[in-house]
Coordinates of C-alpha atoms in Angstrom, one line a residue:
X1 CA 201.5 85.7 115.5
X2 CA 201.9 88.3 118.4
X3 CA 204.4 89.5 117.6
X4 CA 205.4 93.3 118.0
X5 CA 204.3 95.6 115.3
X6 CA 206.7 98.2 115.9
X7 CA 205.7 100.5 112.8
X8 CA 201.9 100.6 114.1
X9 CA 203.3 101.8 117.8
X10 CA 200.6 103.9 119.5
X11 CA 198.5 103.7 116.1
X12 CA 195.4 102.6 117.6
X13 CA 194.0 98.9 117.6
X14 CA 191.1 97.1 118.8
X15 CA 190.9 96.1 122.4
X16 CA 188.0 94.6 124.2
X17 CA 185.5 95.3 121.3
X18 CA 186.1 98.9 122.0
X19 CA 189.0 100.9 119.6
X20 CA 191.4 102.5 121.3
X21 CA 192.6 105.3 119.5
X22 CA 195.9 106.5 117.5
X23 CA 198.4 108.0 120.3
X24 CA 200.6 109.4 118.4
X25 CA 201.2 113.0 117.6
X26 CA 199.1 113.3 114.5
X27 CA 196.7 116.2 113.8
X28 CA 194.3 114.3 111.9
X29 CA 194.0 111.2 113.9
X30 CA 196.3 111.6 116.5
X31 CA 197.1 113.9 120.0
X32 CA 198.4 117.1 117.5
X33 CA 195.9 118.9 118.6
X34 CA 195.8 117.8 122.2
X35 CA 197.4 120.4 124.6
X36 CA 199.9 119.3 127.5
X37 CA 197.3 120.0 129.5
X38 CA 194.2 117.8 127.5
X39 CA 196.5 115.3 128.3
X40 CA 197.2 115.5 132.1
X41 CA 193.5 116.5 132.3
X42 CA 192.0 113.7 130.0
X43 CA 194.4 110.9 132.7
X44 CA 193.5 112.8 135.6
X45 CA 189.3 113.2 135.2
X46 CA 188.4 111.0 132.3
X47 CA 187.1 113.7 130.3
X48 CA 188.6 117.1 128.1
X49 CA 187.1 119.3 125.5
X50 CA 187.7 116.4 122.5
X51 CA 186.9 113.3 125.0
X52 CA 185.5 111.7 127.7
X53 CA 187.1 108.3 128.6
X54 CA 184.5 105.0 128.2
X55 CA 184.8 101.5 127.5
X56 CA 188.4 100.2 128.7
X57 CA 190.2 103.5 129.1
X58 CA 187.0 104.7 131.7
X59 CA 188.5 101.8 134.3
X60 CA 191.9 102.9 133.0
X61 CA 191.2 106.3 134.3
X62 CA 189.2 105.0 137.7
X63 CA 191.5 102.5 138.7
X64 CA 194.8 104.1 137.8
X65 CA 195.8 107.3 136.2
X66 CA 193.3 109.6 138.2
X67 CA 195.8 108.7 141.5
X68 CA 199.0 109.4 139.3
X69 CA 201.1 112.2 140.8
X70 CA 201.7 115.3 138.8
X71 CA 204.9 114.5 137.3
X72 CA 203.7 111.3 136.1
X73 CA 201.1 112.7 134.2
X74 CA 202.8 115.6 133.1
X75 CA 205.8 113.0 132.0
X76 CA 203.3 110.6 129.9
X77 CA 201.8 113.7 128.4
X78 CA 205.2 115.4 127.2
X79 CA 206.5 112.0 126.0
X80 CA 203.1 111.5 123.7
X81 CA 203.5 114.9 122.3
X82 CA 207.2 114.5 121.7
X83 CA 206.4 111.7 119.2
X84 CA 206.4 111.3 115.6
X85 CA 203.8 113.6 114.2
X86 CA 202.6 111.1 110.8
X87 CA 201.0 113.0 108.0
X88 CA 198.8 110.5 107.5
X89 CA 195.7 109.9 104.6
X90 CA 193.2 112.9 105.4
X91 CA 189.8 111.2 103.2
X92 CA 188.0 113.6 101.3
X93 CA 184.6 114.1 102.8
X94 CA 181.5 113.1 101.4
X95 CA 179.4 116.1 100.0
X96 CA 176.8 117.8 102.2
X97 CA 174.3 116.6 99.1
X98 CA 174.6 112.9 99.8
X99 CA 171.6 111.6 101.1
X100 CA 173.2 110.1 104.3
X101 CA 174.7 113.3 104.8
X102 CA 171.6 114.7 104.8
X103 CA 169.5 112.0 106.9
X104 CA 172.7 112.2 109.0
X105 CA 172.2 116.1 109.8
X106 CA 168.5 115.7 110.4
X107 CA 169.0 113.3 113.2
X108 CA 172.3 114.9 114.5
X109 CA 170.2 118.5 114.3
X110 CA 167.5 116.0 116.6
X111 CA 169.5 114.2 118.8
X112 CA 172.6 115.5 119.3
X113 CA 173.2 119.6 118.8
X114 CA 171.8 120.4 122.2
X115 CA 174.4 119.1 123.9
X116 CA 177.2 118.8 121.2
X117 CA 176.0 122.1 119.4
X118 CA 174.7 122.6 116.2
X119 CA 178.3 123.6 114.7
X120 CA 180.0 120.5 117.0
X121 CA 181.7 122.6 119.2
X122 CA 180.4 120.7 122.6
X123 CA 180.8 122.1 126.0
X124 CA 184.1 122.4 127.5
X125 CA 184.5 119.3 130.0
X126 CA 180.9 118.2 129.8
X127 CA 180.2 117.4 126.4
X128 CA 182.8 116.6 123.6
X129 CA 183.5 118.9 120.7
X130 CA 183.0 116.7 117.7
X131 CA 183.9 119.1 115.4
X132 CA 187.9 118.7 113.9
X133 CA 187.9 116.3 116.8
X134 CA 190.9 113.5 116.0
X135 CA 189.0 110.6 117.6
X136 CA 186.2 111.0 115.3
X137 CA 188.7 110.7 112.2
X138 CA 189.5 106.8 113.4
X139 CA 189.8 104.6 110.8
X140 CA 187.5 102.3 113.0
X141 CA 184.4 103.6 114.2
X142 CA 183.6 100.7 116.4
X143 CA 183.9 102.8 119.8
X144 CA 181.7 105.6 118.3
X145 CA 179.0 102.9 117.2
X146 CA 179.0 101.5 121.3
X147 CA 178.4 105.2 122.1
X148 CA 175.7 105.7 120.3
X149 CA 174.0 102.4 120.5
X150 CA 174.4 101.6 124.2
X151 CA 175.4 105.4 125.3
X152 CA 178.1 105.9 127.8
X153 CA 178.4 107.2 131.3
X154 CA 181.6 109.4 131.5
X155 CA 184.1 108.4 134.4
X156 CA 183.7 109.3 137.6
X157 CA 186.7 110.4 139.1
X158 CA 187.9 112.0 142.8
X159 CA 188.2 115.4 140.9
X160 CA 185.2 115.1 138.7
X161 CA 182.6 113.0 141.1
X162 CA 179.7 113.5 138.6
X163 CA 180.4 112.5 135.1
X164 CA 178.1 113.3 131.9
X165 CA 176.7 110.6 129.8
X166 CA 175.6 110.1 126.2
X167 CA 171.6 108.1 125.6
X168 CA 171.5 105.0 124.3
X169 CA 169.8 105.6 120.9
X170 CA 169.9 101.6 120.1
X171 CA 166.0 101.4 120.7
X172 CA 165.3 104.7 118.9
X173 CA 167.1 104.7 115.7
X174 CA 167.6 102.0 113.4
X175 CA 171.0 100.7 111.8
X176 CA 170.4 103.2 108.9
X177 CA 170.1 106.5 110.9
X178 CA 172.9 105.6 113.3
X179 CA 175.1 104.6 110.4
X180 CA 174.0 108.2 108.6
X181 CA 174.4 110.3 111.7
X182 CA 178.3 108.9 112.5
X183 CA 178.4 109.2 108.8
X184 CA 177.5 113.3 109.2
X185 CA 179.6 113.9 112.6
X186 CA 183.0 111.6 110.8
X187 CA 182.2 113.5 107.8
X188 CA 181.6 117.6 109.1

């Protein structure tokens, strides 16, 4: 009924069809592994070795946290890791033998390991590591299917004027193969 759901506080929700992700301090799903610094760099430029900001949080970054000063970042980015670091459910992946893990590496080998590398790994700042990255561990895939269906253009920000982008592959792969390659990335 609206009201607050204090026990789900930074735990990720739907907003605008897009899913903004858990915020709190969790390895698995969370900002554990986020640095200080991915932080104050991810609000300053839009984008960090695990993420580059699209949907909602790319006009969150243009409009507003890219002209924070210093301390405000650095504040946000020290309370977020200073929160409760949940244990969470870590799913057992599927095995590499499943046949969507398979039709899933085939097309990620295709269409995504020359930017995000065949072991995930990205490139620092210009294309996101995938691999043991929390954002891909979402319960809710929703913002990785508008990725890969419509692509995204990264932020463009004062310090980072030219932003990467992801291809649509909406008019080159069908449900199926988009389903078995976010299968492969969620599951590697």
């Amino acid at each position: 009924m609206g009201g607050d759901k204090n026990g789900r506080f930074l735990g990720g929700s739907e907003v605008e069809d897009w899913y903004a992700p858990n915020l709190d301090a969790s390895d698995h799903t969370g900002l554990g592994k986020w640095t200080q610094q991915d932080i104050v760099t991810y609000l300053r430029t839009g984008v960090n070795r695990y993420a580059i900001a699209s949907g909602p949080m790319a006009d969150a970054v243009r409009h507003s946290t890219q002209h924070w000063r210093e301390d405000d970042l650095n504040a946000v980015a020290v309370y977020l890791k200073d929160g409760d670091k949940k244990a969470g459910e870590k799913p057992k992946p599927l095995d590499a033998n499943d046949d969507r893990m398979k039709l899933g590496a085939t097309i990620y080998e295709a269409k995504c390991s020359a930017c995000h590398s065949p072991g995930g790994r990205g490139e620092k700042n210009i294309f996101s590591q995938l691999a043991d990255n929390p954002l891909f561990n979402q319960p809710n895939a929703t913002s990785l299917m508008h990725v890969v269906l419509a692509g995204s253009h990264g932020v463009d920000t004062d310090a980072r004027p030219t932003a990467p982008a992801v291809p649509a592959f909406a008019g080159t792969l069908s449900d199926d193969n988009i389903t078995a390659v976010l299968t492969y990335i969620r599951n590697s």
